[in-house]
Short mmCIF file of C-alpha atoms in Angstrom, two decimals:
data_model
loop_
_atom_site.label_atom_id
_atom_site.label_comp_id
_atom_site.label_asym_id
_atom_site.label_seq_id
_atom_site.Cartn_x
_atom_site.Cartn_y
_atom_site.Cartn_z
CA UNK U 165 -7.58 -23.12 -13.23
CA UNK U 166 -6.29 -24.17 -9.79
CA UNK U 167 -8.48 -22.73 -7.00
CA UNK U 168 -5.80 -23.28 -4.35
CA UNK U 169 -3.21 -21.48 -6.50
CA UNK U 170 -5.53 -18.52 -7.02
CA UNK U 171 -6.55 -18.52 -3.35
CA UNK U 172 -2.94 -18.46 -2.16
CA UNK U 173 -2.38 -15.33 -4.28
CA UNK U 174 -5.66 -13.82 -3.08
CA UNK U 175 -4.71 -13.89 0.61
CA UNK U 176 -5.20 -10.40 1.98
CA UNK U 177 -8.43 -9.97 0.01
CA UNK U 178 -11.95 -11.12 0.85
CA UNK U 179 -13.31 -13.87 -1.39
CA UNK U 180 -16.68 -15.46 -2.07
CA UNK U 181 -17.39 -19.20 -2.12
CA UNK U 182 -20.16 -21.48 -3.21
CA UNK U 183 -20.15 -23.87 -0.26
CA UNK U 184 -20.00 -27.57 -1.21
CA UNK U 185 -18.66 -29.55 1.73
CA UNK U 186 -19.27 -33.06 3.02
CA UNK U 187 -21.28 -33.60 6.18
CA UNK U 188 -19.04 -33.42 9.23
CA UNK U 189 -16.87 -30.54 7.97
CA UNK U 190 -16.56 -28.56 11.16
CA UNK U 191 -16.86 -24.87 11.90
CA UNK U 192 -14.58 -23.51 14.63
CA UNK U 193 -14.65 -20.33 16.68
CA UNK U 194 -10.87 -19.90 16.28
CA UNK U 195 -8.46 -20.27 13.36
CA UNK U 196 -6.43 -22.84 15.32
CA UNK U 197 -9.54 -25.03 15.07
CA UNK U 198 -9.77 -26.00 18.71
CA UNK U 199 -13.39 -25.08 19.55
CA UNK U 200 -16.01 -26.81 17.37
CA UNK U 201 -19.24 -24.76 17.01
CA UNK U 202 -21.08 -26.23 14.01
CA UNK U 203 -21.08 -27.98 10.63
CA UNK U 204 -20.48 -26.03 7.40
CA UNK U 205 -22.57 -28.51 5.37
CA UNK U 206 -25.62 -26.76 6.87
CA UNK U 207 -24.72 -23.90 4.49
CA UNK U 208 -24.20 -26.06 1.39
CA UNK U 209 -25.03 -24.42 -1.98
CA UNK U 210 -25.17 -20.94 -0.49
CA UNK U 211 -22.67 -18.16 -1.22
CA UNK U 212 -20.58 -17.05 1.75
CA UNK U 213 -17.90 -14.41 2.06
CA UNK U 214 -14.45 -15.17 3.49
CA UNK U 215 -13.34 -12.03 5.31
CA UNK U 216 -10.05 -13.47 6.56
CA UNK U 217 -7.77 -16.19 5.22
CA UNK U 218 -5.06 -18.03 7.16
CA UNK U 219 -2.45 -20.16 5.41
CA UNK U 220 -0.49 -22.23 7.94
CA UNK U 221 1.47 -25.36 6.97
CA UNK U 222 -0.43 -25.61 3.69
CA UNK U 223 -3.83 -25.63 5.41
CA UNK U 224 -5.90 -22.71 4.16
CA UNK U 225 -8.55 -21.82 6.71
CA UNK U 226 -11.10 -19.07 6.13
CA UNK U 227 -13.31 -17.00 8.41
CA UNK U 228 -16.75 -17.06 6.80
CA UNK U 229 -19.50 -14.47 7.00
CA UNK U 230 -23.14 -14.60 5.92
CA UNK U 231 -24.60 -11.11 5.57
CA UNK U 232 -23.51 -9.33 8.75
CA UNK U 233 -23.25 -12.57 10.78
CA UNK U 234 -19.89 -14.24 11.42
CA UNK U 235 -20.11 -18.02 10.99
CA UNK U 236 -16.63 -19.17 12.03
CA UNK U 237 -13.36 -20.66 10.77
CA UNK U 238 -13.45 -23.57 8.28
CA UNK U 239 -10.92 -25.46 6.22
CA UNK U 240 -12.64 -25.61 2.83
CA UNK U 241 -11.85 -28.55 0.55
CA UNK U 242 -14.56 -28.89 -2.13
CA UNK U 243 -16.21 -25.45 -2.12
CA UNK U 244 -15.89 -23.38 -5.29
CA UNK U 245 -14.00 -20.12 -5.32
CA UNK U 246 -16.09 -17.49 -7.13
CA UNK U 247 -14.30 -15.10 -9.46
CA UNK U 248 -15.59 -11.56 -9.31
CA UNK U 249 -16.69 -9.93 -12.53
CA UNK U 250 -18.50 -6.87 -13.76
CA UNK U 251 -22.23 -7.37 -13.24
CA UNK U 252 -23.72 -7.92 -16.68
CA UNK U 253 -27.33 -8.11 -17.79
CA UNK U 254 -27.80 -11.48 -19.46
CA UNK U 255 -30.21 -13.76 -21.27
CA UNK U 256 -30.04 -17.55 -21.28
CA UNK U 257 -30.06 -19.25 -24.69
CA UNK U 258 -33.09 -21.44 -24.00
CA UNK U 259 -32.85 -23.12 -27.40
CA UNK U 260 -29.50 -24.66 -26.40
CA UNK U 261 -29.70 -24.68 -22.59
CA UNK U 262 -29.24 -27.84 -20.55
CA UNK U 263 -29.44 -27.80 -16.75
CA UNK U 264 -26.00 -28.29 -15.25
CA UNK U 265 -25.16 -30.92 -12.66
CA UNK U 266 -24.32 -28.10 -10.28
CA UNK U 267 -27.75 -26.45 -10.65
CA UNK U 268 -29.41 -29.83 -10.08
CA UNK U 269 -27.40 -30.22 -6.86
CA UNK U 270 -28.60 -26.80 -5.70
CA UNK U 271 -32.27 -27.42 -6.57
CA UNK U 272 -33.31 -30.44 -8.64
CA UNK U 273 -37.00 -29.47 -8.53
CA UNK U 274 -36.72 -25.98 -10.04
CA UNK U 275 -38.03 -25.43 -13.56
CA UNK U 276 -35.03 -23.52 -14.89
CA UNK U 277 -36.51 -23.02 -18.35
CA UNK U 278 -39.40 -21.16 -16.72
CA UNK U 279 -37.12 -19.29 -14.29
CA UNK U 280 -34.98 -17.93 -17.15
CA UNK U 281 -38.00 -16.31 -18.75
CA UNK U 282 -37.84 -13.74 -15.94
CA UNK U 283 -36.49 -10.24 -16.49
CA UNK U 284 -33.55 -8.56 -14.73
CA UNK U 285 -31.18 -11.52 -14.95
CA UNK U 286 -27.54 -10.70 -14.28
CA UNK U 287 -24.25 -12.58 -14.20
CA UNK U 288 -22.13 -11.69 -11.14
CA UNK U 289 -19.44 -14.37 -10.74
CA UNK U 290 -17.52 -16.96 -12.72
CA UNK U 291 -16.62 -20.35 -11.26
CA UNK U 292 -15.13 -23.59 -12.57
CA UNK U 293 -16.75 -26.96 -11.96
CA UNK U 294 -15.38 -30.24 -13.33
CA UNK U 295 -13.52 -28.42 -16.07
CA UNK U 296 -16.51 -26.31 -17.17
CA UNK U 297 -16.65 -22.52 -16.95
CA UNK U 298 -19.83 -21.50 -15.16
CA UNK U 299 -21.55 -18.21 -14.31
CA UNK U 300 -23.61 -17.40 -11.23
CA UNK U 301 -26.92 -15.96 -12.41
CA UNK U 302 -29.02 -13.66 -10.24
CA UNK U 303 -32.58 -12.46 -10.47
CA UNK U 304 -32.53 -9.09 -8.79
CA UNK U 305 -30.54 -9.62 -5.56
CA UNK U 306 -31.16 -13.37 -5.30
CA UNK U 307 -29.04 -16.15 -6.77
CA UNK U 308 -31.11 -18.04 -9.33
CA UNK U 309 -28.83 -20.68 -10.85
CA UNK U 310 -25.33 -21.58 -11.99
CA UNK U 311 -25.18 -21.91 -15.76
CA UNK U 312 -22.45 -23.03 -18.14
CA UNK U 313 -21.01 -19.95 -19.87
CA UNK U 314 -21.77 -21.36 -23.33
CA UNK U 315 -25.49 -20.85 -22.63
CA UNK U 316 -25.14 -17.29 -21.29
CA UNK U 317 -25.62 -14.29 -23.61
CA UNK U 318 -24.23 -11.00 -22.34
CA UNK U 319 -25.74 -7.63 -23.15
CA UNK U 320 -23.27 -5.15 -24.63
CA UNK U 321 -23.89 -1.39 -24.47
CA UNK U 322 -23.25 0.41 -27.78
CA UNK U 323 -23.76 3.70 -29.58
CA UNK U 324 -23.55 3.06 -33.30
CA UNK U 325 -25.28 5.83 -35.25
CA UNK U 326 -26.67 6.04 -38.78
CA UNK U 327 -27.30 2.31 -39.24
CA UNK U 328 -29.55 1.16 -42.07
CA UNK U 329 -32.14 -1.48 -41.16
CA UNK U 330 -34.34 -3.45 -43.52
CA UNK U 331 -38.09 -3.72 -42.96
CA UNK U 332 -38.40 -6.32 -40.19
CA UNK U 333 -40.35 -7.33 -37.10
CA UNK U 334 -39.50 -5.16 -34.06
CA UNK U 335 -40.00 -6.51 -30.54
CA UNK U 336 -40.53 -4.61 -27.30
CA UNK U 337 -38.02 -6.76 -25.36
CA UNK U 338 -34.87 -8.77 -26.02
CA UNK U 339 -36.85 -11.98 -25.47
CA UNK U 340 -38.67 -11.42 -28.81
CA UNK U 341 -41.99 -12.29 -27.15
CA UNK U 342 -44.03 -9.17 -28.02
CA UNK U 343 -44.02 -7.63 -31.50
CA UNK U 344 -44.58 -3.89 -31.99
CA UNK U 345 -46.84 -2.37 -34.64
CA UNK U 346 -45.29 -2.26 -38.14
CA UNK U 347 -45.51 1.55 -38.31
CA UNK U 348 -43.65 1.98 -34.99
CA UNK U 349 -40.42 2.79 -36.88
CA UNK U 350 -39.70 4.49 -40.19
CA UNK U 351 -37.29 2.14 -41.98
CA UNK U 352 -36.44 4.83 -44.53
CA UNK U 353 -34.60 6.72 -41.81
CA UNK U 354 -31.32 5.73 -40.05
CA UNK U 355 -31.23 4.05 -36.61
CA UNK U 356 -28.85 4.05 -33.67
CA UNK U 357 -27.84 0.71 -32.14
CA UNK U 358 -27.71 1.16 -28.35
CA UNK U 359 -27.26 -2.45 -27.12
CA UNK U 360 -26.83 -6.00 -28.35
CA UNK U 361 -26.82 -9.65 -27.41
CA UNK U 362 -24.17 -10.80 -29.91
CA UNK U 363 -24.49 -14.49 -28.92
CA UNK U 364 -28.22 -14.38 -29.73
CA UNK U 365 -27.93 -12.13 -32.78
CA UNK U 366 -30.21 -9.46 -31.31
CA UNK U 367 -29.87 -5.68 -31.42
CA UNK U 368 -31.56 -2.91 -29.47
CA UNK U 369 -32.19 0.03 -31.78
CA UNK U 370 -33.37 3.58 -31.27
CA UNK U 371 -35.04 6.12 -33.54
CA UNK U 372 -35.89 9.40 -31.88
CA UNK U 373 -37.32 8.45 -28.49
CA UNK U 374 -38.53 5.02 -29.62
CA UNK U 375 -36.62 1.82 -28.95
CA UNK U 376 -37.06 -1.84 -29.83
CA UNK U 377 -35.25 -5.12 -30.46
CA UNK U 378 -34.57 -6.64 -33.86
CA UNK U 379 -32.65 -9.53 -35.37
CA UNK U 380 -29.03 -8.72 -36.24
CA UNK U 381 -29.62 -10.07 -39.76
CA UNK U 382 -31.81 -7.05 -40.62
CA UNK U 383 -29.08 -4.50 -39.85
CA UNK U 384 -26.13 -3.29 -41.86
CA UNK U 385 -23.94 -3.63 -38.76
CA UNK U 386 -22.78 -6.78 -37.00
CA UNK U 387 -21.55 -6.99 -33.38
CA UNK U 388 -18.68 -9.32 -32.56
CA UNK U 389 -17.24 -10.20 -29.13
CA UNK U 390 -14.09 -12.04 -28.06
CA UNK U 391 -14.36 -14.89 -25.60
CA UNK U 392 -12.47 -14.27 -22.35
CA UNK U 393 -9.58 -16.54 -21.51
CA UNK U 394 -9.28 -18.14 -18.07
CA UNK U 395 -6.26 -15.92 -17.41
CA UNK U 396 -8.31 -12.80 -18.21
CA UNK U 397 -10.99 -13.96 -15.76
CA UNK U 398 -8.33 -14.42 -13.07
CA UNK U 399 -6.78 -10.99 -13.75
CA UNK U 400 -10.19 -9.26 -13.61
CA UNK U 401 -10.96 -11.11 -10.37
CA UNK U 402 -7.77 -9.83 -8.73
CA UNK U 403 -8.46 -6.31 -10.04
CA UNK U 404 -12.00 -6.32 -8.60
CA UNK U 405 -10.64 -7.67 -5.29
CA UNK U 406 -8.16 -4.81 -5.13
CA UNK U 407 -10.75 -2.17 -6.06
CA UNK U 408 -13.26 -3.56 -3.53
CA UNK U 409 -10.73 -3.65 -0.68
CA UNK U 410 -9.53 -0.13 -1.53
CA UNK U 411 -13.11 1.18 -1.53
CA UNK U 412 -13.82 -0.66 1.73
CA UNK U 413 -10.73 0.83 3.36
CA UNK U 414 -11.65 4.31 2.16
CA UNK U 415 -15.20 3.83 3.47
CA UNK U 416 -13.94 2.79 6.92
CA UNK U 417 -11.46 5.69 7.08
CA UNK U 418 -14.17 8.14 5.97
CA UNK U 419 -16.60 6.81 8.58
CA UNK U 420 -13.99 7.06 11.35
CA UNK U 421 -13.06 10.55 10.19
CA UNK U 422 -16.72 11.63 10.18
CA UNK U 423 -17.20 10.15 13.65
CA UNK U 424 -14.09 11.99 14.87
CA UNK U 425 -15.32 15.26 13.36
CA UNK U 426 -18.76 14.71 14.92
CA UNK U 427 -17.26 14.08 18.38
CA UNK U 428 -15.01 17.12 18.01
CA UNK U 429 -18.00 19.30 17.07
CA UNK U 430 -19.90 17.98 20.10
CA UNK U 431 -16.96 18.86 22.37
CA UNK U 432 -16.75 22.35 20.84
CA UNK U 433 -20.49 22.89 21.35
CA UNK U 434 -20.27 21.62 24.96
CA UNK U 435 -17.32 23.92 25.64
CA UNK U 436 -19.13 26.91 24.10
CA UNK U 437 -22.24 26.13 26.15
CA UNK U 438 -20.17 25.92 29.35
CA UNK U 439 -18.50 29.28 28.54
CA UNK U 440 -21.93 30.89 27.98
CA UNK U 441 -23.22 29.54 31.31
CA UNK U 442 -20.11 30.79 33.16
CA UNK U 443 -20.45 34.23 31.54
CA UNK U 444 -24.14 34.46 32.50
CA UNK U 445 -23.29 33.36 36.06
CA UNK U 446 -20.55 36.00 36.45
CA UNK U 447 -22.82 38.71 35.00
CA UNK U 448 -25.54 37.65 37.39
CA UNK U 449 -23.18 37.99 40.40
CA UNK U 450 -22.30 41.55 39.39
CA UNK U 451 -25.90 42.80 39.54
CA UNK U 452 -27.50 43.69 42.90
CA UNK U 453 -30.48 41.34 42.61
CA UNK U 454 -28.31 38.71 40.97
CA UNK U 455 -25.78 38.70 43.81
CA UNK U 456 -28.61 38.14 46.28
CA UNK U 457 -29.98 35.24 44.20
CA UNK U 458 -26.50 33.66 43.96
CA UNK U 459 -26.12 33.87 47.78
CA UNK U 460 -29.49 32.14 48.20
CA UNK U 461 -28.38 29.33 45.84
CA UNK U 462 -25.07 28.96 47.71
CA UNK U 463 -26.84 28.75 51.12
CA UNK U 464 -29.27 26.13 49.75
CA UNK U 465 -26.32 24.18 48.38
CA UNK U 466 -24.50 24.24 51.74
CA UNK U 467 -27.68 23.27 53.53
CA UNK U 468 -28.13 20.31 51.19
CA UNK U 469 -24.63 19.12 51.94
CA UNK U 470 -25.24 19.15 55.72
CA UNK U 471 -28.16 16.81 55.32
#
């Protein structure tokens, strides 16, 4: 898949990049690239967001942002465009896994086998590196690694009722690292399958309020998934871009509308307060004691002006 081709069709949307640029690739304060303010290689192997894209004379220059901080304009050459996808809970097939060249570039000292034993792993982006389809894996909110898709197992949510399961070992988690007591389930009664890792052959089953993980081979039901084509990944990316930009636009409009309503309410309250003060002042002038007090205030005011 050609990143430049996809990028040219993505102009108008914000995109994310894994920065991989050679030392000396400059950051500029303007898209005409006249004022040099830094070097983008300082951000290598981090994910940055391009909030604006300029395509002039075949040179695609992006305005990059990290969190809420603007970094500047850069012409990216080697950085990887990340393809948005639905966030999926995943497991890494440790029996087959081999650390990718890209992960070694990011951190060659990390023990990835140990890192993938963690819980709450999710896949959030696709990318393509040297002809291989990769996925960006997160632990919580932090990027953990970039793994070849063939080693990534995706959890699928299901609701398949009345499934027969043979007597088997039941585990408390999908990692199959903690077996439950044999009497935890009644295998003479039907189960409901509520999730699966088809690539690993593992099912999450439920009986009443109890849940556990079993091997697919023990169930009378098998889960199959179709591998996504590159074109499907591209189409989903464009769809997520559109949805995100639409939601962002709606959020901005809603915020501006709320601010406008708030300012209008403040003006109404100020006007009502002024009207109440004027009414009290006029009522005060009508009373005998009030008229005397008003005259005293007016004399003091005039006296203050003379000074």
